[in-house]
Amino acid sequence: MTIESEKIVDQVMKDINVVPVVHHHEFILPHDFSDLVVPPKLHITDFVHDVDDEQFTPIHELLLLSQVFLNIGVDAELRLNRAKCSSPLAPALYIFGDSLSDSGNNNFLQTLAKVNYTPYGIDFPDGPTGRFTNGKTFVDFISQFLGLPFVPPYMGLSVAQKNNTITGMNYASGSAGILRETGTALGKNLGLGEQVELFKETVNNYLPKNFKTKDELLQYLSKSIFIVHIGSNDYINNYLLPAPYNSSHLYNPEQFAGILLKELKQHLQELYNLGARKFLVVNLPSIGCARGTIGCVNPISQMMSLYNKGFPSVLQDLSTTLQGSTFVQGDIDAFSLDLGQNAFKYGFTNLLPCCTEILQCLPNIPPCLDRTRHIFWDGVHPTQQVNLLFANGCFNNSTLCTPINVQQLALKQ
């Protein structure tokens, strides 16, 4: 670590009231944090209140320290990234997706897929906002890493606010999918096609007011980052529900995956035609393998794997045919498989949801206290800690996001 980085780490340690002791150790964090050397040892008693001294073994200490340092390290790297540049790494972040990225759009829609109540947002600075987790989403962390503010939900902005917002907008909608009909049994949502239409409205009606010429607007859009993270609901809130949806009666799994990929490709090309050039597009997680399943062979995961198998070729074809474009593939499939089968190495000790055994948390029911030890927040969505891990791996490394990471995408000329 550089001297500047060490100073930032020291400041972060002070912020969370970490007290160094005489003995110093260096711990190399696992997986995506292998290049981050952690500074001095901590007082274990500052973090542990439910384990007797005689029960507390060196293994307990190592696991606890790795979890604490995980938070310290990522926060320090975030501060370091922002300190290195006086301006954001990208002028704006535009987000298209489902409940994994929704920052409050569904609050303004008639739908059952709505979480603008506690305990959702218990760890978010503004409390409940409509985010489907306890704190920050994957895209929240990406925006922070880029040096941008949290991206506001499009549906929550007034016309005046839309005219003045140039750091990005979030069009993601809980229960939405690539297909327009996906998730509509729960009520209104913004499918991917509608999200692209809203972005077109943004480009045509609101953004031009902030630029002198069309060329300046196009230059701004070419440097902005576009995240597309959607598709799971096309299975869990469409194809796998034969009563309200007829897709499984019309298409076999191979055909359905092909339809989704064709539709995705079309919408990505539409974004390109509107000025987008830098894309992060995320594949589908292994939903059937989510809770620590070893081996992970089941009908749902096999079905969704058909989509993931065809996914890279779609992005490669677009990269080849769309001049000046760059497509980064986010591999949440590999991440979710590794997380489900090796939760312990990431510091997760509880595979049960933090707030409920059903799909959504019940209003005003207190959640678990050890939220950093849980993979799942509710019956479907990950905790803030999982979002942080995926965001950091995608931003700083080229294993979860390929062929380049998000930081490299932002800096690419």
Coordinates of C-alpha atoms in Angstrom, one line a residue:
M1 CA 0.0 0.0 0.0
T2 CA 1.2 3.5 -0.7
I3 CA 1.7 6.1 2.1
E4 CA -1.5 7.9 0.9
S5 CA -3.4 4.6 1.1
E6 CA -2.1 3.9 4.6
K7 CA -3.2 7.4 5.8
I8 CA -6.7 6.7 4.4
V9 CA -6.9 3.4 6.1
D10 CA -5.8 5.0 9.4
Q11 CA -8.5 7.5 9.0
V12 CA -11.1 4.8 8.3
M13 CA -10.0 2.9 11.4
K14 CA -10.4 6.1 13.5
D15 CA -13.9 6.6 12.0
I16 CA -15.0 3.2 13.3
N17 CA -13.2 3.5 16.6
V18 CA -10.6 0.8 16.0
V19 CA -7.9 0.8 18.7
P20 CA -4.5 -0.6 17.6
V21 CA -2.4 -2.6 20.1
V22 CA 1.3 -3.2 20.4
H23 CA 1.6 -6.3 18.3
H24 CA 1.2 -5.8 14.5
H25 CA 0.1 -8.4 12.0
E26 CA -0.5 -8.4 8.3
F27 CA -3.5 -10.3 7.0
I28 CA -4.0 -10.9 3.3
L29 CA -7.7 -10.9 2.6
P30 CA -9.1 -13.8 0.5
H31 CA -10.3 -13.8 -3.1
D32 CA -10.7 -10.3 -4.7
F33 CA -8.9 -8.5 -1.8
S34 CA -5.6 -10.5 -2.1
D35 CA -3.6 -7.4 -2.9
L36 CA -4.8 -5.4 0.1
V37 CA -2.5 -5.7 3.1
V38 CA -4.4 -4.8 6.3
P39 CA -2.8 -2.6 8.9
P40 CA -2.5 -3.1 12.7
K41 CA -4.4 -5.7 14.8
L42 CA -7.6 -4.7 16.5
H43 CA -9.0 -5.2 20.0
I44 CA -11.2 -8.2 19.5
T45 CA -13.4 -7.0 22.4
D46 CA -14.4 -4.0 20.3
F47 CA -16.3 -6.3 18.0
V48 CA -17.2 -9.5 20.0
H49 CA -19.7 -9.5 22.8
D50 CA -21.2 -12.9 22.8
V51 CA -18.2 -15.2 23.0
D52 CA -16.4 -16.0 26.2
D53 CA -12.6 -15.5 26.3
E54 CA -11.9 -19.2 26.8
Q55 CA -14.2 -20.1 23.9
F56 CA -12.5 -17.6 21.6
T57 CA -10.0 -19.5 19.5
P58 CA -7.4 -18.2 17.0
I59 CA -9.8 -19.4 14.2
H60 CA -12.5 -17.1 15.6
E61 CA -10.0 -14.2 15.6
L62 CA -8.9 -14.8 12.1
L63 CA -12.4 -15.0 10.7
L64 CA -13.6 -11.9 12.6
L65 CA -10.6 -9.9 11.6
S66 CA -11.0 -10.8 7.9
Q67 CA -14.6 -9.7 8.1
V68 CA -13.7 -6.4 9.8
F69 CA -10.8 -5.8 7.4
L70 CA -13.0 -6.5 4.5
N71 CA -15.1 -3.5 5.4
I72 CA -12.1 -1.3 6.2
G73 CA -10.3 -2.2 3.0
V74 CA -13.1 -1.5 0.6
D75 CA -14.0 1.7 2.3
A76 CA -10.3 2.8 2.2
E77 CA -10.0 1.9 -1.5
L78 CA -13.1 3.8 -2.2
R79 CA -11.7 6.9 -0.5
L80 CA -8.4 6.4 -2.2
N81 CA -10.0 6.2 -5.7
R82 CA -12.0 9.4 -5.0
A83 CA -9.0 11.2 -3.6
K84 CA -6.9 10.4 -6.7
C85 CA -9.2 12.3 -9.0
S86 CA -10.7 15.7 -8.5
S87 CA -13.6 14.8 -10.7
P88 CA -15.6 11.6 -11.2
L89 CA -14.2 8.8 -13.3
A90 CA -17.2 9.0 -15.5
P91 CA -19.7 11.9 -16.0
A92 CA -22.8 9.8 -15.4
L93 CA -24.1 6.4 -14.6
Y94 CA -27.3 5.1 -16.3
I95 CA -29.0 2.0 -14.8
F96 CA -31.4 -0.5 -16.3
G97 CA -32.6 -3.5 -14.4
D98 CA -34.9 -5.1 -11.8
S99 CA -35.2 -5.2 -8.0
L100 CA -31.5 -5.8 -7.6
S101 CA -30.9 -2.2 -8.9
D102 CA -34.2 -0.4 -8.3
S103 CA -33.6 2.7 -6.1
G104 CA -37.3 3.7 -5.7
N105 CA -39.0 3.6 -9.1
N106 CA -41.6 1.1 -7.9
N107 CA -42.6 3.5 -5.1
F108 CA -44.5 5.4 -7.8
L109 CA -46.1 2.4 -9.5
Q110 CA -49.2 0.4 -8.6
T111 CA -47.5 -2.9 -7.7
L112 CA -47.1 -5.4 -4.9
A113 CA -43.4 -5.4 -5.6
K114 CA -42.7 -2.4 -3.4
V115 CA -40.5 -2.1 -0.3
N116 CA -40.7 1.6 0.8
Y117 CA -40.9 0.5 4.5
T118 CA -38.7 -0.7 7.3
P119 CA -36.8 -2.9 7.8
Y120 CA -35.7 -2.3 4.2
G121 CA -33.1 0.4 4.2
I122 CA -32.1 -0.1 7.8
D123 CA -28.4 0.3 6.9
F124 CA -29.0 2.9 4.1
P125 CA -28.2 6.6 5.0
D126 CA -31.8 7.7 4.1
G127 CA -33.6 4.7 5.5
P128 CA -36.3 3.0 3.4
T129 CA -36.1 4.3 -0.2
G130 CA -37.5 1.5 -2.2
R131 CA -34.3 -0.5 -2.4
F132 CA -34.8 -4.2 -2.1
T133 CA -32.1 -4.7 0.5
N134 CA -30.9 -3.6 3.9
G135 CA -28.5 -0.9 2.6
K136 CA -26.8 -0.2 -0.7
T137 CA -27.3 -2.0 -3.9
F138 CA -24.6 -3.2 -6.3
V139 CA -25.1 -0.1 -8.5
D140 CA -25.0 2.2 -5.4
F141 CA -21.4 0.9 -4.7
I142 CA -20.4 1.3 -8.4
S143 CA -21.6 4.9 -8.4
Q144 CA -19.6 5.6 -5.2
F145 CA -16.5 4.0 -6.7
L146 CA -16.9 6.2 -9.7
G147 CA -17.1 9.2 -7.5
L148 CA -20.7 9.9 -8.4
P149 CA -23.7 10.5 -6.2
F150 CA -26.3 7.8 -5.7
V151 CA -28.3 7.6 -8.9
P152 CA -31.9 8.9 -8.4
P153 CA -34.9 6.9 -9.6
Y154 CA -36.4 8.4 -12.7
M155 CA -40.0 8.1 -11.6
G156 CA -39.2 10.1 -8.4
L157 CA -37.9 13.1 -10.2
S158 CA -39.9 16.2 -11.1
V159 CA -39.6 17.7 -14.6
A160 CA -37.3 20.4 -13.2
Q161 CA -35.1 17.8 -11.5
K162 CA -34.9 15.8 -14.7
N163 CA -33.8 18.9 -16.6
N164 CA -31.0 19.5 -14.1
T165 CA -29.8 15.9 -13.5
I166 CA -26.6 15.1 -15.5
T167 CA -24.9 12.5 -13.2
G168 CA -27.2 9.7 -14.4
M169 CA -30.7 8.2 -13.8
N170 CA -31.9 4.9 -12.6
Y171 CA -34.7 3.3 -14.6
A172 CA -34.6 -0.1 -12.9
S173 CA -37.9 -1.6 -11.6
G174 CA -38.6 -4.4 -9.2
S175 CA -40.3 -7.5 -10.8
A176 CA -39.3 -6.2 -14.3
G177 CA -37.7 -8.3 -17.0
I178 CA -36.4 -8.3 -20.5
L179 CA -39.9 -9.1 -21.8
R180 CA -42.6 -6.5 -21.3
E181 CA -45.1 -8.9 -19.7
T182 CA -42.7 -10.3 -17.1
G183 CA -43.7 -9.6 -13.5
T184 CA -47.0 -7.9 -14.4
A185 CA -49.0 -10.3 -12.4
L186 CA -47.7 -8.4 -9.4
G187 CA -48.8 -5.0 -10.9
K188 CA -47.2 -2.3 -13.0
N189 CA -43.5 -2.3 -13.6
L190 CA -41.0 -0.9 -16.1
G191 CA -39.9 -3.6 -18.5
L192 CA -36.5 -3.2 -20.2
G193 CA -38.2 -1.8 -23.3
E194 CA -40.0 0.8 -21.3
Q195 CA -36.8 1.7 -19.5
V196 CA -35.1 2.3 -22.8
E197 CA -38.0 4.4 -23.9
L198 CA -37.6 6.5 -20.7
F199 CA -33.9 7.0 -21.4
K200 CA -34.8 8.1 -25.0
E201 CA -37.1 10.6 -23.4
T202 CA -34.2 11.7 -21.2
V203 CA -31.9 12.1 -24.2
N204 CA -34.4 14.0 -26.3
N205 CA -36.2 16.2 -23.7
Y206 CA -34.0 16.8 -20.7
L207 CA -30.3 16.3 -21.3
P208 CA -30.0 18.8 -24.3
K209 CA -30.8 21.7 -21.9
N210 CA -27.4 21.1 -20.3
F211 CA -25.3 21.1 -23.5
K212 CA -24.6 23.8 -26.1
T213 CA -24.4 21.4 -29.0
K214 CA -25.5 17.9 -29.9
D215 CA -21.9 16.9 -30.3
E216 CA -21.2 17.9 -26.6
L217 CA -24.2 15.7 -25.6
L218 CA -22.9 12.8 -27.6
Q219 CA -19.5 13.2 -26.1
Y220 CA -20.9 13.1 -22.6
L221 CA -23.0 10.0 -23.4
S222 CA -20.0 8.2 -24.9
K223 CA -18.0 8.7 -21.6
S224 CA -20.9 7.7 -19.4
I225 CA -21.4 4.2 -18.0
F226 CA -24.5 2.1 -18.8
I227 CA -25.3 -0.8 -16.5
V228 CA -27.9 -3.4 -17.7
H229 CA -28.7 -6.0 -15.0
I230 CA -31.9 -7.8 -15.7
G231 CA -33.4 -11.2 -16.8
S232 CA -34.0 -13.3 -13.7
N233 CA -37.6 -12.3 -13.4
D234 CA -38.2 -13.5 -17.0
Y235 CA -37.8 -17.0 -15.4
I236 CA -39.0 -16.6 -11.8
N237 CA -41.8 -14.2 -12.6
N238 CA -42.8 -15.5 -16.0
Y239 CA -41.6 -18.8 -17.5
L240 CA -41.7 -20.7 -14.2
L241 CA -45.3 -19.5 -13.4
P242 CA -47.5 -21.2 -16.0
A243 CA -50.8 -20.0 -14.5
P244 CA -50.5 -16.3 -15.1
Y245 CA -48.1 -16.5 -18.0
N246 CA -48.2 -18.7 -21.2
S247 CA -44.5 -18.5 -22.1
S248 CA -43.7 -22.1 -20.9
H249 CA -46.6 -23.4 -23.0
L250 CA -45.4 -21.7 -26.1
Y251 CA -41.6 -22.2 -25.9
N252 CA -39.2 -24.9 -24.7
P253 CA -36.3 -23.7 -22.5
E254 CA -33.9 -23.4 -25.4
Q255 CA -36.4 -21.3 -27.4
F256 CA -37.2 -19.1 -24.5
A257 CA -33.5 -18.4 -23.8
G258 CA -33.1 -17.5 -27.4
I259 CA -36.0 -15.1 -27.3
L260 CA -34.6 -13.3 -24.2
L261 CA -31.2 -12.9 -25.7
K262 CA -32.6 -11.6 -29.0
E263 CA -34.7 -9.1 -27.1
L264 CA -31.7 -8.1 -24.9
K265 CA -29.5 -7.5 -27.9
Q266 CA -32.1 -5.3 -29.6
H267 CA -32.5 -3.1 -26.5
L268 CA -28.7 -2.8 -26.1
Q269 CA -28.5 -1.7 -29.8
E270 CA -31.2 0.9 -29.1
L271 CA -29.1 2.3 -26.2
Y272 CA -26.1 2.5 -28.6
N273 CA -28.2 4.3 -31.2
L274 CA -29.1 6.9 -28.5
G275 CA -25.4 7.5 -27.7
A276 CA -24.3 4.8 -25.2
R277 CA -20.9 3.4 -25.8
K278 CA -19.6 2.0 -22.5
F279 CA -21.7 -1.0 -21.2
L280 CA -21.6 -3.3 -18.2
V281 CA -24.1 -6.1 -18.9
V282 CA -24.7 -8.7 -16.2
N283 CA -25.7 -12.3 -16.8
L284 CA -28.1 -14.3 -14.6
P285 CA -27.3 -15.7 -11.2
S286 CA -27.7 -19.4 -10.4
I287 CA -30.9 -18.9 -8.5
G288 CA -31.6 -22.6 -7.9
C289 CA -28.2 -22.8 -6.2
A290 CA -28.5 -19.8 -4.0
R291 CA -28.5 -21.2 -0.5
G292 CA -25.3 -23.1 -0.2
T293 CA -26.2 -26.0 -2.5
I294 CA -23.2 -28.2 -3.2
G295 CA -22.9 -29.4 -6.7
C296 CA -25.6 -27.1 -7.9
V297 CA -27.4 -29.2 -10.4
N298 CA -31.2 -28.6 -10.6
P299 CA -33.8 -27.8 -13.2
I300 CA -33.9 -24.1 -12.6
S301 CA -30.2 -23.5 -12.8
Q302 CA -29.9 -25.7 -15.8
M303 CA -32.7 -23.8 -17.5
M304 CA -31.1 -20.4 -16.8
S305 CA -27.7 -21.7 -17.9
L306 CA -29.0 -21.8 -21.4
Y307 CA -29.3 -18.1 -21.3
N308 CA -25.9 -17.6 -19.8
K309 CA -24.3 -19.9 -22.4
G310 CA -25.5 -17.7 -25.2
F311 CA -24.9 -14.4 -23.3
P312 CA -21.2 -13.9 -24.1
S313 CA -21.7 -14.3 -27.9
V314 CA -24.4 -11.6 -27.9
L315 CA -22.0 -9.1 -26.2
Q316 CA -19.1 -10.2 -28.5
D317 CA -21.3 -9.7 -31.6
L318 CA -22.4 -6.2 -30.4
S319 CA -18.8 -5.3 -29.7
T320 CA -17.8 -6.3 -33.2
T321 CA -20.6 -4.6 -35.1
L322 CA -21.2 -1.4 -33.1
Q323 CA -18.3 0.9 -33.8
G324 CA -16.7 2.5 -30.7
S325 CA -18.6 0.4 -28.2
T326 CA -17.2 -1.5 -25.3
F327 CA -19.2 -4.3 -23.6
V328 CA -18.1 -5.6 -20.2
Q329 CA -19.7 -8.9 -19.0
G330 CA -20.6 -9.1 -15.4
D331 CA -20.5 -12.7 -14.2
I332 CA -22.9 -12.8 -11.3
D333 CA -23.5 -16.5 -12.2
A334 CA -19.9 -17.5 -11.2
F335 CA -20.0 -15.2 -8.2
S336 CA -23.3 -16.6 -6.9
L337 CA -22.1 -20.2 -7.4
D338 CA -18.9 -19.5 -5.5
L339 CA -20.7 -17.6 -2.8
G340 CA -23.3 -20.3 -2.3
Q341 CA -20.7 -23.1 -2.1
N342 CA -18.0 -21.3 -0.2
A343 CA -19.9 -18.8 2.0
F344 CA -17.5 -19.4 4.9
K345 CA -14.5 -18.0 3.1
Y346 CA -16.3 -14.7 2.5
G347 CA -17.2 -14.4 6.2
F348 CA -20.8 -15.5 5.9
T349 CA -22.0 -17.9 8.6
N350 CA -25.8 -17.9 8.1
L351 CA -27.4 -19.0 4.9
L352 CA -30.9 -18.1 6.0
P353 CA -32.6 -14.8 5.1
C354 CA -32.0 -12.0 7.6
C355 CA -35.5 -10.7 7.9
T356 CA -38.0 -13.4 6.7
E357 CA -38.4 -16.8 5.2
I358 CA -40.9 -15.5 2.6
L359 CA -40.1 -13.4 -0.4
Q360 CA -40.3 -9.9 1.2
C361 CA -39.7 -8.7 4.7
L362 CA -42.9 -7.9 6.7
P363 CA -43.3 -4.2 7.6
N364 CA -41.7 -3.0 10.8
I365 CA -40.5 -6.4 11.9
P366 CA -37.0 -6.2 13.3
P367 CA -34.4 -8.0 11.2
C368 CA -31.4 -10.0 12.3
L369 CA -28.6 -8.1 14.0
D370 CA -25.6 -9.7 12.3
R371 CA -26.4 -8.6 8.8
T372 CA -22.9 -8.8 7.5
R373 CA -22.9 -12.6 8.2
H374 CA -26.0 -13.2 6.0
I375 CA -26.0 -13.7 2.3
F376 CA -29.7 -13.1 1.9
W377 CA -31.6 -10.1 3.2
D378 CA -35.0 -11.4 2.4
G379 CA -36.2 -14.6 0.6
V380 CA -34.8 -13.4 -2.8
H381 CA -32.4 -10.4 -2.5
P382 CA -28.8 -10.3 -1.2
T383 CA -27.6 -8.2 1.7
Q384 CA -25.6 -5.0 1.3
Q385 CA -22.5 -7.1 2.2
V386 CA -23.0 -9.3 -0.9
N387 CA -23.6 -6.3 -3.1
L388 CA -20.3 -4.8 -1.8
L389 CA -18.4 -7.9 -2.6
F390 CA -19.7 -8.2 -6.2
A391 CA -19.3 -4.4 -6.8
N392 CA -15.7 -4.4 -5.5
G393 CA -14.8 -7.5 -7.6
C394 CA -16.3 -6.0 -10.7
F395 CA -14.8 -2.5 -10.2
N396 CA -11.2 -3.4 -9.2
N397 CA -10.6 -6.9 -10.8
S398 CA -11.1 -8.6 -14.1
T399 CA -12.4 -11.9 -12.9
L400 CA -16.0 -11.1 -12.2
C401 CA -16.2 -8.4 -14.9
T402 CA -14.4 -9.2 -18.2
P403 CA -12.5 -8.5 -20.4
I404 CA -11.9 -5.3 -18.4
N405 CA -13.2 -4.1 -15.1
V406 CA -15.5 -1.1 -14.5
Q407 CA -12.6 1.2 -13.5
Q408 CA -10.8 0.4 -16.7
L409 CA -14.0 0.9 -18.6
A410 CA -14.5 4.3 -17.2
L411 CA -10.9 5.3 -18.0
K412 CA -10.9 3.9 -21.5
Q413 CA -10.6 6.6 -24.2

